[in-house]
Amino acid sequence: MMQSEIKTYTENQLLPFWTARTIDKSQGGFITHFDEFGNDAGDDEKSLIAQTRSVFTYSQAYRHGFGGPIMKEMAEHGVKFLLEKMWDDTHGGFYWMTDRAGRPTNKQKIGYGHSFAIYSLSEYTLATGDPIGLEYAEKVFDLLQKHAVDTNYGGYWEFFAEDWSLMGPGAPGGDRKTLDVHMHLMEAFTTLYEASGKSLHRRKLAEVIEILIYKIMHPETGTGIPQFWANWEVAPQIKFDIVWGWDRFADGGQKASSTDNTSYGHNAEFGWLLMHAIKIGQFHLEKYRPHLEKAFYHALNHGIDWEYGGVFVEGSHTGDASDYEKEFWQQAEMLIGMLDAYKLTHDSRFIDAYKQVHRFVFDKMINQQTGEWWPLMTREGEPIWRHMAHNWKINYHNVRSMILSYEKLGELNL
């Protein structure tokens, strides 16, 4: 029942939302800003994050048999724009932002965006067989190894100027390391290794897994800590100049609980991404089992709203939720995470949690007028924000969630 509900919805509502309106036929790439009715919101910008995530979405859908041949055509269309308009021929790497015509408006090199360049271009080659994706994914990987690695304390810096010189401290971001970029580099290196088979890519995947587990995740609770100083001491979580996920904290540069907050959706996402990395990299699952279980059980015990359904935004490492609203991407990642947690532990409470989030998504989070998800809702499931898409609210989380949940439900005979 849940599997067929996912398949019918994804094929008949979710993917058609995008096939009907996102392709920019005149200027290339994708239009990614839509209001609550699915109308073009008119923003004159194309971001690296939204363009790469879109390429990933259409590549993954095509690879997994969703959406039909148009998915391949859309992925090809997106890659063409990335390579012709967003690639910096002088310094290498991709610009962070262009206008709709593809003229650069922010030439910074952002590690987070480049993690998605590796991820999407590798997935594109796996899906279509076109070697150009892997060629550029490897170029980006090499640039990160050259410019972004901290050879002193380990890990990756992520905020750079156009010429890959490190940005300054504070809001420019040059003195901090983050959970976000390392988790998405794990995701990217997994798919890069799957596409390339190169031992170097597997070694760097293993390295970033170790950093995540032993430097970034809380040693007792196994939950993700957002920001660090260079030496991996916990840093107060501040708002960067180049920003994602802080829309609701625009009034201040630092969260009220700046060192004791963790995202349930992130922790579930970390867990399932790590399980996928272990599978692709052929690492030893038992070595990482305690860390996986900590992250999954924390999300289960503190993040699931058993009264109204869905998953809360974030809370304390050791206690309950502090933000009871429901944001689209946490729901998406929790669906995949709870199924993988059940696969890992055989604890039926994870299936109960999956069902709770699944019903919240299908009964509340989907805007039935458009087929896309509301971006942010009250705890009870009333829309707070009403736009359907912008740079930070694109199709990557929810389409991936539907595809992988469909497949995992089938594997588990649920």
Short mmCIF file of C-alpha atoms in Angstrom, two decimals:
data_model
loop_
_atom_site.label_atom_id
_atom_site.label_comp_id
_atom_site.label_asym_id
_atom_site.label_seq_id
_atom_site.Cartn_x
_atom_site.Cartn_y
_atom_site.Cartn_z
CA MET A 1 0.00 0.00 0.00
CA MET A 2 2.69 2.52 0.99
CA GLN A 3 4.86 1.44 -1.92
CA SER A 4 2.10 1.87 -4.49
CA GLU A 5 1.14 5.22 -2.93
CA ILE A 6 4.72 6.43 -3.41
CA LYS A 7 4.98 5.20 -7.00
CA THR A 8 1.64 6.66 -8.08
CA TYR A 9 2.36 10.01 -6.45
CA THR A 10 5.92 10.32 -7.75
CA GLU A 11 5.05 9.42 -11.33
CA ASN A 12 1.77 11.33 -11.55
CA GLN A 13 2.30 14.42 -9.38
CA LEU A 14 5.83 15.06 -8.10
CA LEU A 15 7.95 14.53 -11.20
CA PRO A 16 5.33 16.14 -13.50
CA PHE A 17 5.53 19.31 -11.40
CA TRP A 18 9.12 19.65 -12.57
CA THR A 19 8.88 18.34 -16.12
CA ALA A 20 6.13 20.87 -16.83
CA ARG A 21 7.98 24.00 -15.77
CA THR A 22 11.66 23.81 -14.79
CA ILE A 23 13.48 23.56 -18.15
CA ASP A 24 14.67 26.97 -19.35
CA LYS A 25 14.45 26.44 -23.09
CA SER A 26 15.74 29.87 -24.04
CA GLN A 27 18.74 30.33 -21.72
CA GLY A 28 19.65 26.84 -20.59
CA GLY A 29 19.66 25.18 -17.20
CA PHE A 30 16.68 25.14 -14.90
CA ILE A 31 14.26 27.69 -13.52
CA THR A 32 14.06 26.83 -9.83
CA HIS A 33 11.90 29.52 -8.17
CA PHE A 34 8.14 28.88 -8.03
CA ASP A 35 5.35 30.33 -5.89
CA GLU A 36 2.70 28.31 -4.06
CA PHE A 37 0.67 27.91 -7.27
CA GLY A 38 3.66 26.63 -9.25
CA ASN A 39 4.13 29.88 -11.15
CA ASP A 40 7.58 31.19 -12.04
CA ALA A 41 8.46 33.55 -9.17
CA GLY A 42 10.66 35.63 -11.49
CA ASP A 43 13.94 35.54 -9.56
CA ASP A 44 16.78 36.32 -11.94
CA GLU A 45 19.26 33.77 -10.64
CA LYS A 46 20.55 30.26 -11.07
CA SER A 47 22.52 28.81 -8.19
CA LEU A 48 25.12 26.08 -8.29
CA ILE A 49 23.27 24.21 -5.55
CA ALA A 50 19.89 24.19 -7.32
CA GLN A 51 21.35 23.38 -10.76
CA THR A 52 23.51 20.49 -9.51
CA ARG A 53 20.80 19.05 -7.28
CA SER A 54 18.42 19.13 -10.22
CA VAL A 55 20.92 17.24 -12.38
CA PHE A 56 21.22 14.67 -9.60
CA THR A 57 17.45 14.29 -9.30
CA TYR A 58 16.80 13.66 -12.98
CA SER A 59 19.85 11.38 -13.29
CA GLN A 60 18.82 9.31 -10.28
CA ALA A 61 15.22 9.07 -11.45
CA TYR A 62 16.36 7.85 -14.87
CA ARG A 63 18.81 5.38 -13.35
CA HIS A 64 16.14 3.92 -11.05
CA GLY A 65 13.40 3.70 -13.66
CA PHE A 66 11.27 6.67 -12.63
CA GLY A 67 9.87 9.36 -14.90
CA GLY A 68 10.69 7.89 -18.29
CA PRO A 69 13.14 9.06 -21.01
CA ILE A 70 12.55 12.76 -20.33
CA MET A 71 14.57 12.39 -17.12
CA LYS A 72 17.68 11.63 -19.18
CA GLU A 73 17.00 14.58 -21.48
CA MET A 74 16.58 16.92 -18.51
CA ALA A 75 19.81 15.70 -16.89
CA GLU A 76 21.70 16.28 -20.16
CA HIS A 77 20.18 19.76 -20.43
CA GLY A 78 21.35 20.61 -16.90
CA VAL A 79 24.89 19.32 -17.39
CA LYS A 80 25.24 21.40 -20.56
CA PHE A 81 24.42 24.59 -18.62
CA LEU A 82 26.76 23.70 -15.76
CA LEU A 83 29.74 23.12 -18.03
CA GLU A 84 29.11 25.95 -20.51
CA LYS A 85 27.99 28.69 -18.12
CA MET A 86 29.01 27.92 -14.53
CA TRP A 87 32.48 26.41 -14.97
CA ASP A 88 35.43 28.78 -14.40
CA ASP A 89 37.90 28.17 -17.23
CA THR A 90 40.58 30.26 -15.52
CA HIS A 91 40.71 28.96 -11.96
CA GLY A 92 38.67 25.79 -12.24
CA GLY A 93 35.54 24.93 -10.31
CA PHE A 94 32.02 26.28 -10.54
CA TYR A 95 30.74 29.75 -9.81
CA TRP A 96 28.28 29.95 -6.92
CA MET A 97 25.61 32.04 -8.65
CA THR A 98 24.69 33.29 -12.11
CA ASP A 99 21.74 35.21 -13.50
CA ARG A 100 19.24 33.37 -15.68
CA ALA A 101 21.35 33.92 -18.76
CA GLY A 102 24.33 32.26 -17.09
CA ARG A 103 26.35 35.41 -16.39
CA PRO A 104 28.21 35.02 -13.06
CA THR A 105 26.89 37.17 -10.22
CA ASN A 106 28.91 35.49 -7.42
CA LYS A 107 32.18 33.88 -8.46
CA GLN A 108 33.07 32.41 -5.06
CA LYS A 109 34.05 28.76 -4.84
CA ILE A 110 31.97 27.06 -2.13
CA GLY A 111 32.83 23.56 -0.93
CA TYR A 112 29.20 22.69 -0.26
CA GLY A 113 28.27 23.47 -3.85
CA HIS A 114 31.23 21.52 -5.17
CA SER A 115 30.26 18.46 -3.14
CA PHE A 116 26.99 18.48 -5.08
CA ALA A 117 28.84 18.98 -8.34
CA ILE A 118 30.76 15.74 -7.67
CA TYR A 119 27.60 13.96 -6.53
CA SER A 120 25.41 14.99 -9.44
CA LEU A 121 27.98 14.60 -12.21
CA SER A 122 28.98 11.14 -10.96
CA GLU A 123 25.32 10.11 -10.79
CA TYR A 124 24.83 11.50 -14.29
CA THR A 125 27.54 9.24 -15.70
CA LEU A 126 26.21 6.22 -13.78
CA ALA A 127 22.73 6.89 -15.16
CA THR A 128 23.51 7.76 -18.77
CA GLY A 129 26.96 6.36 -19.51
CA ASP A 130 28.11 9.80 -20.70
CA PRO A 131 31.75 10.09 -19.54
CA ILE A 132 31.71 13.91 -19.39
CA GLY A 133 30.04 13.79 -15.96
CA LEU A 134 32.75 11.69 -14.37
CA GLU A 135 35.45 13.74 -16.12
CA TYR A 136 34.28 16.93 -14.42
CA ALA A 137 33.47 15.20 -11.13
CA GLU A 138 37.12 14.11 -10.98
CA LYS A 139 38.31 17.61 -11.85
CA VAL A 140 36.32 19.00 -8.93
CA PHE A 141 37.60 16.27 -6.61
CA ASP A 142 41.18 17.15 -7.56
CA LEU A 143 40.55 20.87 -6.98
CA LEU A 144 39.22 20.15 -3.48
CA GLN A 145 42.25 18.02 -2.65
CA LYS A 146 44.52 20.85 -3.80
CA HIS A 147 42.76 23.85 -2.27
CA ALA A 148 40.31 22.74 0.43
CA VAL A 149 42.11 20.11 2.52
CA ASP A 150 43.44 21.25 5.90
CA THR A 151 46.76 19.42 5.93
CA ASN A 152 47.32 20.41 9.57
CA TYR A 153 44.20 19.24 11.43
CA GLY A 154 42.47 17.30 8.67
CA GLY A 155 39.11 17.81 7.03
CA TYR A 156 38.01 20.42 4.51
CA TRP A 157 37.64 24.17 4.43
CA GLU A 158 34.69 25.28 2.35
CA PHE A 159 34.58 29.05 1.71
CA PHE A 160 36.86 30.40 -1.01
CA ALA A 161 37.22 33.39 -3.28
CA GLU A 162 37.10 33.08 -7.06
CA ASP A 163 40.79 32.07 -7.19
CA TRP A 164 40.38 29.44 -4.40
CA SER A 165 42.06 31.62 -1.76
CA LEU A 166 40.50 30.96 1.65
CA MET A 167 37.97 33.53 2.85
CA GLY A 168 38.45 35.49 6.07
CA PRO A 169 37.12 34.59 9.54
CA GLY A 170 33.62 35.00 10.92
CA ALA A 171 30.67 35.41 8.56
CA PRO A 172 32.82 34.84 5.42
CA GLY A 173 33.39 31.35 6.87
CA GLY A 174 37.11 30.93 6.40
CA ASP A 175 37.87 29.92 10.00
CA ARG A 176 35.25 27.19 10.47
CA LYS A 177 34.59 23.60 9.45
CA THR A 178 31.10 22.17 9.27
CA LEU A 179 29.13 18.97 9.54
CA ASP A 180 27.23 19.94 6.40
CA VAL A 181 30.11 19.93 3.96
CA HIS A 182 31.75 16.78 5.34
CA MET A 183 28.52 14.79 5.27
CA HIS A 184 27.87 15.82 1.70
CA LEU A 185 31.46 15.04 0.72
CA MET A 186 30.88 11.52 2.07
CA GLU A 187 27.79 11.33 -0.14
CA ALA A 188 29.72 12.73 -3.12
CA PHE A 189 32.81 10.53 -2.71
CA THR A 190 30.59 7.45 -2.42
CA THR A 191 29.00 8.10 -5.80
CA LEU A 192 32.31 9.21 -7.31
CA TYR A 193 33.92 5.93 -6.29
CA GLU A 194 30.93 3.98 -7.58
CA ALA A 195 31.40 5.68 -10.96
CA SER A 196 35.21 5.62 -11.15
CA GLY A 197 36.30 2.53 -9.20
CA LYS A 198 39.55 4.37 -8.35
CA SER A 199 41.28 3.44 -5.09
CA LEU A 200 42.10 7.09 -4.42
CA HIS A 201 38.42 7.95 -4.29
CA ARG A 202 37.75 5.06 -1.92
CA ARG A 203 40.61 6.14 0.36
CA LYS A 204 39.31 9.70 0.57
CA LEU A 205 35.82 8.34 1.25
CA ALA A 206 37.20 6.27 4.14
CA GLU A 207 39.02 9.33 5.45
CA VAL A 208 35.96 11.57 5.48
CA ILE A 209 33.93 8.84 7.22
CA GLU A 210 36.53 8.73 9.99
CA ILE A 211 36.43 12.53 10.32
CA LEU A 212 32.66 12.51 10.60
CA ILE A 213 32.56 9.81 13.25
CA TYR A 214 35.52 10.80 15.38
CA LYS A 215 35.63 14.58 14.96
CA ILE A 216 32.13 15.79 14.06
CA MET A 217 29.55 13.50 15.65
CA HIS A 218 28.95 13.95 19.39
CA PRO A 219 31.07 11.29 21.18
CA GLU A 220 28.26 10.27 23.56
CA THR A 221 25.03 10.79 21.68
CA GLY A 222 26.29 10.17 18.14
CA THR A 223 24.52 13.28 16.91
CA GLY A 224 25.87 15.86 14.49
CA ILE A 225 27.56 19.03 15.76
CA PRO A 226 27.12 21.85 13.19
CA GLN A 227 30.34 23.94 13.36
CA PHE A 228 33.96 23.68 14.51
CA TRP A 229 37.16 25.69 14.70
CA ALA A 230 40.18 24.57 12.69
CA ASN A 231 41.39 22.23 15.47
CA TRP A 232 37.95 20.54 15.78
CA GLU A 233 36.93 22.33 18.95
CA VAL A 234 33.19 23.02 18.86
CA ALA A 235 32.44 26.53 17.58
CA PRO A 236 29.24 28.54 18.13
CA GLN A 237 26.90 28.06 15.20
CA ILE A 238 26.81 31.32 13.25
CA LYS A 239 25.16 32.44 10.04
CA PHE A 240 27.58 32.61 7.11
CA ASP A 241 27.46 35.14 4.28
CA ILE A 242 26.88 32.27 1.85
CA VAL A 243 24.06 30.54 3.61
CA TRP A 244 21.59 27.67 3.46
CA GLY A 245 19.12 26.39 5.99
CA TRP A 246 19.02 29.58 8.08
CA ASP A 247 15.94 31.17 6.58
CA ARG A 248 14.10 31.20 9.90
CA PHE A 249 17.03 32.68 11.81
CA ALA A 250 17.54 35.75 9.64
CA ASP A 251 17.26 38.16 12.57
CA GLY A 252 20.43 37.04 14.25
CA GLY A 253 23.89 35.91 13.27
CA GLN A 254 24.06 33.18 15.87
CA LYS A 255 21.50 30.75 17.25
CA ALA A 256 20.33 31.18 20.83
CA SER A 257 21.61 27.72 21.68
CA SER A 258 24.67 28.05 19.53
CA THR A 259 26.53 24.93 20.62
CA ASP A 260 23.79 22.54 21.81
CA ASN A 261 21.62 21.94 18.78
CA THR A 262 21.40 19.04 16.38
CA SER A 263 19.13 18.26 13.46
CA TYR A 264 17.13 15.02 13.59
CA GLY A 265 16.86 14.98 9.83
CA HIS A 266 20.60 15.42 9.45
CA ASN A 267 21.31 12.59 11.86
CA ALA A 268 18.99 10.21 10.02
CA GLU A 269 20.51 11.34 6.72
CA PHE A 270 24.02 10.79 8.08
CA GLY A 271 23.02 7.28 9.11
CA TRP A 272 21.62 6.14 5.81
CA LEU A 273 24.35 7.89 3.78
CA LEU A 274 26.96 6.11 5.91
CA MET A 275 25.24 2.76 5.36
CA HIS A 276 25.28 3.42 1.62
CA ALA A 277 28.97 4.44 1.75
CA ILE A 278 29.77 1.22 3.63
CA LYS A 279 28.01 -0.82 0.96
CA ILE A 280 29.62 0.92 -2.04
CA GLY A 281 33.07 1.15 -0.42
CA GLN A 282 32.86 -2.41 0.92
CA PHE A 283 33.80 -1.29 4.40
CA HIS A 284 33.07 -3.29 7.55
CA LEU A 285 29.58 -2.56 8.82
CA GLU A 286 30.21 -3.84 12.35
CA LYS A 287 32.96 -1.29 12.88
CA TYR A 288 30.43 1.50 12.43
CA ARG A 289 27.33 -0.16 13.90
CA PRO A 290 27.51 1.62 17.31
CA HIS A 291 27.77 5.02 15.62
CA LEU A 292 24.90 4.26 13.26
CA GLU A 293 22.68 3.07 16.09
CA LYS A 294 23.37 6.17 18.19
CA ALA A 295 22.34 8.51 15.38
CA PHE A 296 19.28 6.49 14.39
CA TYR A 297 17.98 5.95 17.94
CA HIS A 298 18.43 9.61 18.85
CA ALA A 299 16.32 10.56 15.82
CA LEU A 300 13.72 7.94 16.77
CA ASN A 301 13.54 8.83 20.46
CA HIS A 302 13.59 12.62 20.18
CA GLY A 303 12.76 13.63 16.62
CA ILE A 304 9.54 11.79 15.81
CA ASP A 305 6.29 13.56 16.67
CA TRP A 306 4.10 10.67 17.79
CA GLU A 307 1.14 12.98 18.39
CA TYR A 308 0.86 14.89 15.11
CA GLY A 309 3.18 12.91 12.85
CA GLY A 310 6.33 13.95 11.08
CA VAL A 311 9.72 14.92 12.48
CA PHE A 312 10.76 18.02 14.41
CA VAL A 313 13.44 20.36 13.05
CA GLU A 314 16.06 20.20 15.79
CA GLY A 315 16.81 19.95 19.49
CA SER A 316 19.45 19.30 22.13
CA HIS A 317 22.08 16.61 21.80
CA THR A 318 20.96 15.10 25.08
CA GLY A 319 17.29 16.07 25.29
CA ASP A 320 14.10 16.88 23.49
CA ALA A 321 13.17 19.06 20.57
CA SER A 322 13.54 22.84 20.70
CA ASP A 323 12.03 23.56 17.26
CA TYR A 324 8.70 21.79 16.79
CA GLU A 325 8.01 22.94 13.25
CA LYS A 326 8.06 20.55 10.32
CA GLU A 327 10.43 21.31 7.45
CA PHE A 328 10.27 19.47 4.13
CA TRP A 329 13.76 18.03 3.97
CA GLN A 330 13.84 16.50 7.46
CA GLN A 331 10.71 14.51 6.59
CA ALA A 332 12.34 13.26 3.39
CA GLU A 333 15.57 12.13 5.04
CA MET A 334 13.80 10.55 8.01
CA LEU A 335 11.82 8.28 5.69
CA ILE A 336 14.97 6.77 4.19
CA GLY A 337 16.76 6.75 7.54
CA MET A 338 14.06 4.89 9.46
CA LEU A 339 13.91 2.12 6.84
CA ASP A 340 17.68 1.70 6.91
CA ALA A 341 17.62 1.78 10.71
CA TYR A 342 15.13 -1.09 10.67
CA LYS A 343 17.33 -2.97 8.21
CA LEU A 344 20.26 -2.48 10.58
CA THR A 345 18.56 -3.26 13.90
CA HIS A 346 15.31 -5.15 13.11
CA ASP A 347 13.66 -2.95 15.75
CA SER A 348 10.01 -2.58 14.70
CA ARG A 349 9.80 0.88 16.29
CA PHE A 350 11.66 2.21 13.27
CA ILE A 351 8.87 0.92 11.01
CA ASP A 352 6.33 2.61 13.28
CA ALA A 353 8.33 5.83 12.95
CA TYR A 354 8.49 5.47 9.18
CA LYS A 355 4.72 5.06 8.98
CA GLN A 356 4.19 8.12 11.16
CA VAL A 357 6.32 10.32 8.92
CA HIS A 358 4.96 8.76 5.73
CA ARG A 359 1.40 9.62 6.70
CA PHE A 360 2.34 13.17 7.69
CA VAL A 361 3.98 13.69 4.29
CA PHE A 362 1.09 12.30 2.28
CA ASP A 363 -1.69 13.81 4.39
CA LYS A 364 -0.16 17.20 5.23
CA MET A 365 3.12 18.07 3.53
CA ILE A 366 2.15 17.56 -0.10
CA ASN A 367 0.44 20.56 -1.63
CA GLN A 368 -2.24 18.67 -3.53
CA GLN A 369 -2.82 21.61 -5.86
CA THR A 370 0.70 21.39 -7.31
CA GLY A 371 2.11 17.99 -6.30
CA GLU A 372 5.17 19.55 -4.62
CA TRP A 373 5.78 19.75 -0.85
CA TRP A 374 5.19 22.73 1.39
CA PRO A 375 8.59 24.01 2.60
CA LEU A 376 7.73 24.62 6.27
CA MET A 377 4.70 23.77 8.40
CA THR A 378 3.49 24.18 11.95
CA ARG A 379 3.73 21.19 14.24
CA GLU A 380 0.11 20.37 13.42
CA GLY A 381 0.67 20.57 9.67
CA GLU A 382 -0.43 24.04 8.55
CA PRO A 383 1.79 25.76 5.95
CA ILE A 384 4.00 28.59 7.27
CA TRP A 385 6.01 29.22 4.11
CA ARG A 386 4.09 28.71 0.91
CA HIS A 387 6.55 28.81 -1.99
CA MET A 388 7.08 25.59 -3.92
CA ALA A 389 10.73 26.04 -4.86
CA HIS A 390 13.79 28.27 -4.61
CA ASN A 391 17.56 27.73 -4.32
CA TRP A 392 17.28 25.87 -1.01
CA LYS A 393 13.99 24.12 -1.63
CA ILE A 394 14.48 22.05 -4.72
CA ASN A 395 13.58 18.49 -5.80
CA TYR A 396 16.65 16.68 -4.47
CA HIS A 397 15.44 15.70 -1.00
CA ASN A 398 11.90 14.65 -1.75
CA VAL A 399 12.36 12.90 -5.11
CA ARG A 400 15.33 10.95 -3.73
CA SER A 401 13.29 10.09 -0.67
CA MET A 402 10.40 8.75 -2.74
CA ILE A 403 12.66 6.67 -5.01
CA LEU A 404 14.73 5.13 -2.21
CA SER A 405 11.77 4.61 0.14
CA TYR A 406 9.94 2.81 -2.68
CA GLU A 407 12.90 0.51 -3.23
CA LYS A 408 13.61 -0.13 0.45
CA LEU A 409 9.96 -0.91 1.19
CA GLY A 410 10.17 -3.48 -1.59
CA GLU A 411 13.35 -5.00 -0.19
CA LEU A 412 11.73 -5.26 3.27
CA ASN A 413 8.42 -6.60 1.87
CA LEU A 414 6.48 -3.83 3.60
#
